[in-house]
Amino acid sequence: MYPTETKDLFVPSNEDICKVLSQGLPKYFKEVSVNEVDCPNLTEKPWGLAAKGICGSPKNLDVGGPPYLVPTVQRDKIYKFEELAKLTGIKDTFFIGAGAGPCHVVGVNSEMMANLKTGESENVQTYVATVRDDNSCNLRQIQAKDFCLLGNFLASEGKQGKVIKINAKTRLSEENFPLAIRKVLTEYSPDKIIGLGGVFVIKNGKAKLHIMPDFSCTPLETDEAVNNWLTFNVSSSPLVCLSVFYNVDQGYDLRIEHTHCFSHHGEGGHYHYDTTPEEVEYEAYFVVAEQLLRVDRPLNTHAVGRD
């Protein structure tokens, strides 16, 4: 079993979160609506998730971290979702989120969009994105139930229930969608950790994504070196984005926000921001995590490669 720290998070009511975001997000987007709703069937298009909902004992997992990737890769850092499921205490755990793909399965380094149900009702619909020779995206599904190096996931029972729905159109500031939400929540609760997890779709517009190529042969010591190594693309909507984030860290060395995207037209990767602020449209469904599970925290840490 992996070394794990567990922390109970601050869990405001959905009503309070909706009120705070309704008041704060118009600073960042021209049109905003935030409401508590019944979770739609997320197995349907455009979502395409492996379970109908994201409710039921929601927990956020931060596994490993960028120090296992840069400056040099630690190839022994392999994690199994079935083992993580035991840590959550949830029967038939549903995982969604962002991580590094299983290089021992894919054959090279990759961006992973985790989307799987474990246990008796197993359903694996995880995507990975790799870089083609022409630097375009090679997006495909895999049946692997493990990953490497790092990952940030929402774990739940995969049930439908009450969720926070956010619609936002026309970006007014430089902050991307998750960062805008984080900033509003930080103003609301600067001293207590709030963790959100869920899925959003970029319905209109385009977004800047990156895909990791295979592991670097030379150490990546700075953010500039990491960015020169990464492959960046501008991808078209609709993009299905799996996202986990927090308002504040408080010493857990968290990946404070991590979002990966897939699509049904062959594009995907790590989300940075939309590139079409005047036409962008987001539709999101989030739950508030009850617990944080910080798994296999790197002992020697740094701030490189966390964008």
Coordinates of N, CA and C in Angstrom, one line a residue, residues 27-232:
K27 N -16.9 38.6 -12.5 CA -15.7 39.4 -12.7 C -14.9 38.8 -13.8
Y28 N -15.0 37.5 -14.0 CA -14.2 36.7 -15.0 C -14.9 36.4 -16.3
F29 N -16.2 36.3 -16.2 CA -17.0 35.9 -17.4 C -18.2 36.8 -17.6
K30 N -18.5 37.1 -18.8 CA -19.6 38.0 -19.1 C -21.0 37.4 -18.7
E31 N -21.2 36.2 -19.0 CA -22.4 35.5 -18.7 C -22.2 34.3 -17.8
V32 N -22.8 34.3 -16.6 CA -22.6 33.2 -15.6 C -23.9 32.8 -15.0
S33 N -24.0 31.5 -14.8 CA -25.1 31.0 -14.0 C -24.6 29.8 -13.2
V34 N -24.9 29.7 -11.9 CA -24.4 28.7 -11.0 C -25.6 28.2 -10.2
N35 N -25.9 26.9 -10.3 CA -27.0 26.3 -9.6 C -26.7 24.9 -9.1
E36 N -27.4 24.5 -8.0 CA -27.4 23.1 -7.6 C -28.5 22.4 -8.5
V37 N -28.1 21.3 -9.1 CA -29.0 20.6 -10.0 C -28.8 19.1 -9.7
D38 N -29.7 18.3 -10.3 CA -29.5 16.8 -10.3 C -28.5 16.5 -11.4
C39 N -27.5 15.7 -11.0 CA -26.5 15.3 -12.0 C -27.1 14.6 -13.2
P40 N -26.7 15.1 -14.4 CA -27.2 14.4 -15.6 C -26.5 13.1 -15.8
N41 N -27.0 12.3 -16.7 CA -26.3 11.0 -17.0 C -25.0 11.3 -17.8
L42 N -23.9 11.2 -17.1 CA -22.6 11.6 -17.7 C -22.0 10.5 -18.6
T43 N -22.7 9.4 -18.7 CA -22.3 8.4 -19.7 C -22.7 8.8 -21.1
E44 N -23.7 9.7 -21.2 CA -24.2 10.1 -22.5 C -23.3 11.2 -23.1
K45 N -23.4 11.4 -24.4 CA -22.7 12.5 -25.0 C -23.2 13.9 -24.6
P46 N -22.3 14.9 -24.5 CA -20.9 14.9 -24.9 C -19.9 14.3 -23.9
W47 N -20.4 13.9 -22.7 CA -19.5 13.6 -21.6 C -18.8 12.3 -21.9
G48 N -19.5 11.2 -22.0 CA -18.8 10.0 -22.3 C -18.0 9.4 -21.1
L49 N -18.5 9.6 -19.9 CA -17.8 9.1 -18.7 C -18.2 7.6 -18.4
A50 N -17.4 7.0 -17.6 CA -17.6 5.5 -17.3 C -18.6 5.2 -16.2
A51 N -19.2 6.3 -15.6 CA -20.3 6.1 -14.7 C -21.3 7.2 -14.9
K52 N -22.5 7.1 -14.4 CA -23.6 8.0 -14.6 C -23.4 9.3 -13.9
G53 N -22.7 9.3 -12.7 CA -22.6 10.5 -11.9 C -21.3 10.6 -11.2
I54 N -21.1 11.7 -10.4 CA -19.8 11.9 -9.7 C -20.1 12.1 -8.2
C55 N -21.2 11.5 -7.8 CA -21.6 11.7 -6.4 C -21.4 10.4 -5.6
G56 N -21.4 10.5 -4.3 CA -21.3 9.4 -3.4 C -19.9 9.4 -2.8
S57 N -19.7 9.9 -1.5 CA -18.4 9.8 -0.8 C -17.3 10.4 -1.6
P58 N -17.4 11.6 -2.2 CA -16.4 12.2 -3.0 C -15.1 12.5 -2.3
K59 N -14.0 12.1 -2.9 CA -12.7 12.4 -2.3 C -11.8 12.8 -3.4
N60 N -10.8 13.7 -3.1 CA -9.8 14.1 -4.1 C -8.5 13.4 -3.7
L61 N -7.9 12.8 -4.7 CA -6.6 12.2 -4.6 C -5.5 12.9 -5.3
D62 N -4.4 13.2 -4.6 CA -3.2 13.8 -5.2 C -2.1 12.7 -5.1
V63 N -1.7 12.1 -6.2 CA -0.8 11.0 -6.2 C 0.5 11.3 -6.8
G64 N 1.6 11.0 -6.1 CA 2.9 11.3 -6.6 C 3.1 12.8 -6.8
G65 N 3.7 13.2 -7.9 CA 3.9 14.6 -8.2 C 4.9 14.9 -9.3
P66 N 5.0 16.1 -9.8 CA 6.0 16.5 -10.8 C 7.4 16.2 -10.4
P67 N 7.8 16.2 -9.1 CA 9.2 15.8 -8.8 C 9.6 14.4 -9.2
Y68 N 8.6 13.5 -9.5 CA 8.9 12.2 -10.0 C 9.1 12.2 -11.5
L69 N 8.7 13.3 -12.2 CA 8.9 13.5 -13.6 C 10.1 14.3 -14.0
V70 N 10.3 15.4 -13.3 CA 11.4 16.3 -13.6 C 12.1 16.6 -12.3
P71 N 13.5 16.9 -12.4 CA 14.3 17.0 -13.6 C 14.5 15.7 -14.4
T72 N 14.5 14.6 -13.7 CA 14.7 13.3 -14.4 C 13.6 12.3 -13.9
V73 N 13.1 11.5 -14.8 CA 12.0 10.6 -14.6 C 12.4 9.5 -13.6
Q74 N 11.5 9.1 -12.7 CA 11.6 8.0 -11.8 C 10.7 6.9 -12.3
R75 N 11.2 6.0 -13.1 CA 10.3 5.0 -13.8 C 9.7 4.0 -12.9
D76 N 10.2 3.9 -11.7 CA 9.7 2.9 -10.7 C 8.3 3.4 -10.1
K77 N 8.0 4.6 -10.4 CA 6.7 5.2 -9.8 C 5.5 4.8 -10.6
I78 N 5.0 3.6 -10.3 CA 3.8 3.0 -11.0 C 2.7 2.8 -10.0
Y79 N 1.5 3.3 -10.3 CA 0.4 3.2 -9.4 C -0.7 2.5 -10.0
K80 N -1.5 1.7 -9.2 CA -2.6 0.9 -9.6 C -3.9 1.5 -9.0
F81 N -4.9 1.7 -9.9 CA -6.2 2.3 -9.4 C -6.9 1.3 -8.5
E82 N -6.7 0.0 -8.6 CA -7.3 -0.9 -7.7 C -6.8 -0.8 -6.3
E83 N -5.5 -0.4 -6.2 CA -4.9 -0.2 -4.9 C -5.4 1.2 -4.3
L84 N -5.5 2.2 -5.2 CA -6.0 3.5 -4.7 C -7.5 3.3 -4.3
A85 N -8.2 2.5 -4.9 CA -9.6 2.2 -4.5 C -9.7 1.7 -3.1
K86 N -8.8 0.9 -2.7 CA -8.8 0.4 -1.3 C -8.5 1.6 -0.3
L87 N -7.7 2.5 -0.7 CA -7.5 3.7 0.1 C -8.7 4.5 0.3
T88 N -9.6 4.6 -0.7 CA -10.7 5.5 -0.6 C -11.8 4.9 0.3
G89 N -11.8 3.5 0.4 CA -12.9 2.9 1.2 C -14.2 2.9 0.5
I90 N -14.2 3.1 -0.8 CA -15.4 3.2 -1.6 C -15.5 1.9 -2.4
K91 N -16.6 1.2 -2.3 CA -16.8 0.0 -3.1 C -17.0 0.4 -4.6
D92 N -16.4 -0.3 -5.5 CA -16.5 0.0 -6.9 C -16.3 1.5 -7.2
T93 N -15.1 1.9 -6.9 CA -14.7 3.3 -7.0 C -14.7 3.8 -8.4
F94 N -15.2 5.0 -8.7 CA -15.2 5.7 -10.0 C -14.2 6.8 -9.9
F95 N -13.2 6.7 -10.8 CA -12.1 7.7 -10.8 C -12.2 8.5 -12.1
I96 N -12.1 9.9 -12.0 CA -11.9 10.7 -13.2 C -10.8 11.7 -12.8
G97 N -10.0 12.1 -13.8 CA -9.0 13.1 -13.5 C -7.8 13.0 -14.5
A98 N -6.7 13.7 -14.1 CA -5.6 14.0 -14.9 C -4.3 13.3 -14.4
G99 N -3.5 12.7 -15.2 CA -2.3 12.1 -14.8 C -1.4 11.7 -15.9
A100 N -0.2 11.1 -15.6 CA 0.7 10.7 -16.6 C 0.3 9.2 -16.9
G101 N 0.2 8.9 -18.2 CA -0.2 7.6 -18.6 C 0.8 6.5 -18.2
P102 N 0.4 5.2 -18.3 CA 1.3 4.1 -18.0 C 2.2 3.8 -19.1
C103 N 3.4 4.4 -19.0 CA 4.4 4.3 -20.1 C 4.8 2.8 -20.4
H104 N 4.7 1.9 -19.4 CA 5.0 0.5 -19.6 C 3.9 -0.2 -20.4
V105 N 2.7 0.5 -20.5 CA 1.7 -0.1 -21.4 C 1.6 0.6 -22.7
V106 N 1.7 2.0 -22.7 CA 1.5 2.8 -23.9 C 2.8 2.6 -24.8
G107 N 4.0 2.5 -24.1 CA 5.2 2.4 -24.8 C 6.0 3.7 -24.7
V108 N 5.4 4.8 -24.5 CA 6.0 6.1 -24.3 C 5.3 6.9 -23.2
N109 N 5.9 8.0 -22.9 CA 5.2 8.9 -22.0 C 3.9 9.5 -22.6
S110 N 2.9 9.8 -21.8 CA 1.7 10.3 -22.4 C 0.9 11.1 -21.3
E111 N -0.1 11.8 -21.8 CA -1.1 12.5 -21.0 C -2.3 11.5 -20.8
M112 N -2.7 11.3 -19.6 CA -3.8 10.4 -19.3 C -5.1 11.1 -18.8
M113 N -6.2 10.8 -19.4 CA -7.5 11.2 -18.9 C -8.2 10.0 -18.3
A114 N -8.0 9.9 -17.0 CA -8.5 8.7 -16.2 C -10.0 8.8 -16.2
N115 N -10.7 7.7 -16.5 CA -12.1 7.6 -16.7 C -12.5 6.1 -16.5
L116 N -12.6 5.7 -15.2 CA -12.8 4.2 -15.0 C -13.5 3.9 -13.7
K117 N -14.3 2.9 -13.8 CA -14.9 2.3 -12.6 C -14.3 1.0 -12.3
T118 N -13.9 0.8 -11.0 CA -13.2 -0.4 -10.5 C -14.2 -1.3 -9.9
G119 N -13.8 -2.5 -9.5 CA -14.6 -3.4 -8.8 C -15.5 -4.3 -9.6
E120 N -16.6 -4.8 -9.0 CA -17.5 -5.7 -9.7 C -18.1 -5.1 -10.9
S121 N -18.3 -3.8 -10.9 CA -19.0 -3.1 -12.1 C -17.9 -2.4 -12.9
E122 N -16.7 -3.1 -13.1 CA -15.6 -2.4 -13.8 C -16.0 -1.9 -15.2
N123 N -15.5 -0.7 -15.5 CA -15.7 -0.1 -16.8 C -14.6 0.9 -17.0
V124 N -13.7 0.5 -17.9 CA -12.5 1.3 -18.2 C -12.6 2.0 -19.5
Q125 N -12.7 3.4 -19.4 CA -12.8 4.2 -20.7 C -11.8 5.3 -20.6
T126 N -10.6 5.0 -20.1 CA -9.5 6.0 -20.0 C -8.9 6.3 -21.4
Y127 N -8.6 7.5 -21.5 CA -7.9 8.0 -22.8 C -6.4 8.3 -22.5
V128 N -5.6 8.2 -23.5 CA -4.2 8.7 -23.4 C -4.0 9.5 -24.7
A129 N -3.1 10.5 -24.5 CA -2.7 11.3 -25.7 C -1.2 11.3 -25.8
T130 N -0.7 10.9 -27.0 CA 0.7 10.9 -27.3 C 1.0 11.8 -28.5
V131 N 2.3 12.1 -28.7 CA 2.7 13.0 -29.8 C 3.1 12.2 -31.0
R132 N 2.4 12.5 -32.2 CA 2.8 11.9 -33.4 C 4.1 12.5 -34.0
D133 N 4.6 12.0 -35.0 CA 5.9 12.5 -35.6 C 5.7 13.9 -36.1
D134 N 4.5 14.3 -36.5 CA 4.3 15.6 -37.0 C 3.8 16.6 -35.9
N135 N 4.0 16.1 -34.6 CA 3.6 16.9 -33.4 C 2.1 17.0 -33.2
S136 N 1.3 16.3 -34.0 CA -0.1 16.3 -33.7 C -0.5 15.3 -32.6
C137 N -1.7 15.4 -32.2 CA -2.2 14.5 -31.1 C -2.6 13.1 -31.6
N138 N -2.2 12.1 -30.9 CA -2.7 10.8 -31.1 C -3.5 10.4 -29.9
L139 N -4.8 10.5 -30.0 CA -5.7 10.2 -28.8 C -6.3 8.8 -29.0
R140 N -6.2 8.0 -27.9 CA -6.9 6.7 -28.0 C -7.2 6.2 -26.6
Q141 N -8.1 5.3 -26.6 CA -8.5 4.7 -25.3 C -7.7 3.5 -25.0
I142 N -7.4 3.2 -23.7 CA -6.7 2.1 -23.3 C -7.5 1.4 -22.1
Q143 N -7.2 0.1 -21.9 CA -7.9 -0.6 -20.9 C -7.0 -0.8 -19.6
A144 N -5.9 -0.1 -19.6 CA -5.0 -0.2 -18.4 C -5.7 0.4 -17.2
K145 N -5.3 -0.2 -16.0 CA -5.8 0.3 -14.7 C -4.7 0.8 -13.8
D146 N -3.6 1.2 -14.5 CA -2.5 1.8 -13.7 C -2.0 3.0 -14.5
F147 N -1.1 3.8 -13.8 CA -0.5 5.0 -14.4 C 0.9 5.2 -13.8
C148 N 1.6 6.2 -14.2 CA 2.9 6.5 -13.7 C 3.0 7.9 -13.1
L149 N 3.9 8.0 -12.2 CA 4.5 9.3 -11.8 C 3.6 10.2 -11.0
L150 N 2.4 10.6 -11.5 CA 1.6 11.6 -10.9 C 0.2 11.5 -11.4
G151 N -0.7 11.9 -10.5 CA -2.1 12.0 -10.9 C -3.0 12.7 -9.9
N152 N -4.0 13.3 -10.4 CA -5.0 14.1 -9.6 C -6.4 13.7 -10.0
F153 N -7.1 13.1 -9.0 CA -8.4 12.4 -9.4 C -9.5 12.7 -8.4
L154 N -10.7 12.7 -8.9 CA -11.9 12.7 -8.1 C -12.3 11.2 -8.0
A155 N -12.5 10.7 -6.8 CA -13.0 9.4 -6.5 C -14.3 9.5 -5.9
S156 N -15.3 8.7 -6.4 CA -16.6 8.7 -5.9 C -17.3 7.3 -6.1
E157 N -18.5 7.2 -5.7 CA -19.3 6.0 -6.0 C -19.9 6.0 -7.4
G158 N -19.7 7.1 -8.1 CA -20.2 7.2 -9.5 C -21.7 7.3 -9.6
K159 N -22.4 7.8 -8.5 CA -23.8 7.9 -8.5 C -24.3 9.3 -9.0
Q160 N -25.5 9.3 -9.4 CA -26.2 10.6 -9.7 C -26.7 11.2 -8.4
G161 N -26.7 12.5 -8.3 CA -27.1 13.2 -7.1 C -27.1 14.7 -7.3
K162 N -27.0 15.4 -6.2 CA -27.0 16.9 -6.4 C -25.5 17.3 -6.7
V163 N -25.4 18.2 -7.7 CA -24.1 18.7 -8.1 C -24.2 20.2 -8.3
I164 N -23.0 20.8 -8.5 CA -23.0 22.2 -8.8 C -22.8 22.4 -10.3
K165 N -23.7 23.0 -10.9 CA -23.6 23.3 -12.4 C -23.2 24.7 -12.6
I166 N -22.2 24.9 -13.4 CA -21.7 26.2 -13.8 C -21.8 26.4 -15.3
N167 N -22.4 27.4 -15.8 CA -22.4 27.8 -17.2 C -21.7 29.2 -17.2
A168 N -20.7 29.3 -18.1 CA -19.9 30.5 -18.2 C -19.6 30.8 -19.6
K169 N -19.8 32.0 -20.1 CA -19.5 32.4 -21.5 C -18.8 33.7 -21.5
T170 N -17.9 33.9 -22.5 CA -17.2 35.1 -22.8 C -16.3 35.5 -21.7
R171 N -15.0 35.0 -21.8 CA -14.0 35.3 -20.7 C -13.6 36.7 -20.8
L172 N -13.6 37.4 -19.6 CA -13.2 38.8 -19.5 C -11.8 39.1 -18.9
S173 N -11.2 38.0 -18.4 CA -9.9 38.2 -17.7 C -8.9 37.2 -18.2
E174 N -7.6 37.3 -17.7 CA -6.6 36.3 -18.1 C -6.8 35.0 -17.5
E175 N -7.5 34.9 -16.4 CA -7.6 33.6 -15.6 C -8.4 32.6 -16.4
N176 N -7.9 31.4 -16.4 CA -8.7 30.3 -17.1 C -9.9 29.9 -16.2
F177 N -10.7 29.0 -16.7 CA -11.9 28.6 -16.0 C -11.7 28.1 -14.5
P178 N -10.9 27.1 -14.4 CA -10.6 26.6 -13.0 C -10.0 27.6 -12.1
L179 N -9.1 28.4 -12.6 CA -8.4 29.4 -11.8 C -9.4 30.5 -11.3
A180 N -10.3 30.9 -12.2 CA -11.3 31.9 -11.8 C -12.1 31.3 -10.6
I181 N -12.5 30.1 -10.7 CA -13.3 29.4 -9.6 C -12.4 29.4 -8.3
R182 N -11.2 29.0 -8.5 CA -10.3 28.9 -7.3 C -10.1 30.3 -6.6
K183 N -10.0 31.3 -7.4 CA -9.8 32.7 -6.8 C -11.0 33.1 -6.0
V184 N -12.2 32.8 -6.6 CA -13.4 33.2 -5.9 C -13.5 32.4 -4.5
L185 N -13.2 31.1 -4.6 CA -13.2 30.3 -3.4 C -12.2 30.7 -2.4
T186 N -11.0 31.1 -2.8 CA -10.0 31.6 -1.9 C -10.4 32.8 -1.2
E187 N -11.1 33.7 -1.8 CA -11.6 34.9 -1.1 C -12.6 34.5 -0.1
Y188 N -13.4 33.5 -0.4 CA -14.4 33.0 0.5 C -13.8 32.3 1.7
S189 N -12.8 31.5 1.4 CA -12.2 30.6 2.5 C -10.7 30.6 2.4
P190 N -10.0 31.7 2.8 CA -8.6 31.7 2.7 C -7.8 30.8 3.6
D191 N -8.4 30.3 4.6 CA -7.7 29.5 5.7 C -8.1 28.0 5.7
K192 N -9.1 27.6 5.0 CA -9.6 26.2 5.0 C -9.6 25.7 3.5
I193 N -9.1 24.4 3.4 CA -9.0 23.8 2.0 C -10.4 23.4 1.6
I194 N -10.8 23.9 0.4 CA -11.9 23.4 -0.3 C -11.4 22.7 -1.6
G195 N -11.9 21.5 -1.8 CA -11.5 20.7 -3.0 C -12.7 20.4 -3.9
L196 N -12.5 20.7 -5.1 CA -13.6 20.4 -6.1 C -13.1 19.4 -7.1
G197 N -14.0 18.6 -7.6 CA -13.6 17.7 -8.7 C -14.9 17.5 -9.6
G198 N -14.6 17.3 -10.9 CA -15.7 17.0 -11.8 C -15.3 17.1 -13.2
V199 N -16.3 17.5 -14.0 CA -16.1 17.5 -15.5 C -16.7 18.8 -16.0
F200 N -16.0 19.4 -17.0 CA -16.6 20.5 -17.8 C -16.3 20.3 -19.2
V201 N -17.2 20.8 -20.0 CA -17.1 20.8 -21.5 C -16.9 22.2 -22.0
I202 N -15.9 22.3 -22.8 CA -15.8 23.6 -23.6 C -16.7 23.4 -24.8
K203 N -17.8 24.0 -24.8 CA -18.8 23.8 -25.8 C -18.5 24.6 -27.1
N204 N -18.0 25.8 -27.0 CA -17.6 26.6 -28.1 C -16.2 27.2 -27.9
G205 N -15.5 27.4 -29.0 CA -14.2 28.0 -28.9 C -13.1 27.0 -29.0
K206 N -11.9 27.4 -28.7 CA -10.7 26.6 -28.8 C -9.9 26.7 -27.5
A207 N -9.0 25.8 -27.3 CA -8.2 25.8 -26.1 C -6.7 25.4 -26.4
K208 N -5.8 26.0 -25.6 CA -4.4 25.6 -25.7 C -4.2 24.4 -24.8
L209 N -3.7 23.3 -25.4 CA -3.4 22.1 -24.6 C -1.9 21.7 -24.9
H210 N -1.3 20.9 -24.0 CA 0.0 20.4 -24.2 C -0.1 18.9 -24.1
I211 N 0.9 18.2 -24.8 CA 1.1 16.8 -24.6 C 2.6 16.6 -24.3
M212 N 2.8 15.7 -23.4 CA 4.2 15.4 -23.1 C 4.8 14.4 -24.2
P213 N 5.9 14.7 -24.7 CA 6.6 13.7 -25.6 C 7.2 12.6 -24.7
D214 N 8.0 11.7 -25.3 CA 8.7 10.7 -24.5 C 9.6 11.4 -23.5
F215 N 10.1 10.7 -22.5 CA 10.9 11.3 -21.4 C 12.2 12.0 -22.0
S216 N 12.5 13.1 -21.4 CA 13.7 13.8 -21.8 C 15.0 13.1 -21.5
C217 N 15.9 13.1 -22.4 CA 17.2 12.5 -22.2 C 18.1 13.4 -21.3
T218 N 17.8 14.7 -21.2 CA 18.6 15.6 -20.4 C 17.7 16.1 -19.3
P219 N 18.3 16.4 -18.1 CA 17.5 16.9 -17.0 C 16.7 18.2 -17.3
L220 N 15.5 18.3 -16.9 CA 14.7 19.5 -17.1 C 14.6 20.3 -15.8
E221 N 15.5 21.3 -15.7 CA 15.7 21.9 -14.4 C 14.8 23.2 -14.2
T222 N 14.2 23.7 -15.2 CA 13.5 25.0 -15.1 C 12.1 24.8 -15.9
D223 N 11.2 25.7 -15.5 CA 10.0 25.8 -16.3 C 10.2 26.0 -17.8
E224 N 11.2 26.9 -18.1 CA 11.5 27.1 -19.5 C 11.9 25.9 -20.2
A225 N 12.8 25.1 -19.5 CA 13.2 23.8 -20.1 C 12.0 22.9 -20.3
V226 N 11.1 22.8 -19.3 CA 9.9 22.0 -19.5 C 9.1 22.4 -20.6
N227 N 8.8 23.7 -20.8 CA 8.0 24.2 -21.8 C 8.6 24.0 -23.2
N228 N 9.9 24.0 -23.3 CA 10.6 23.7 -24.6 C 10.5 22.3 -24.9
W229 N 10.3 21.4 -23.9 CA 10.2 20.0 -24.1 C 8.8 19.6 -24.5
L230 N 7.8 20.3 -24.0 CA 6.4 19.9 -24.2 C 6.0 20.3 -25.7
T231 N 4.9 19.6 -26.1 CA 4.3 19.9 -27.4 C 3.0 20.6 -27.2
F232 N 2.9 21.8 -27.7 CA 1.6 22.6 -27.5 C 0.8 22.6 -28.8

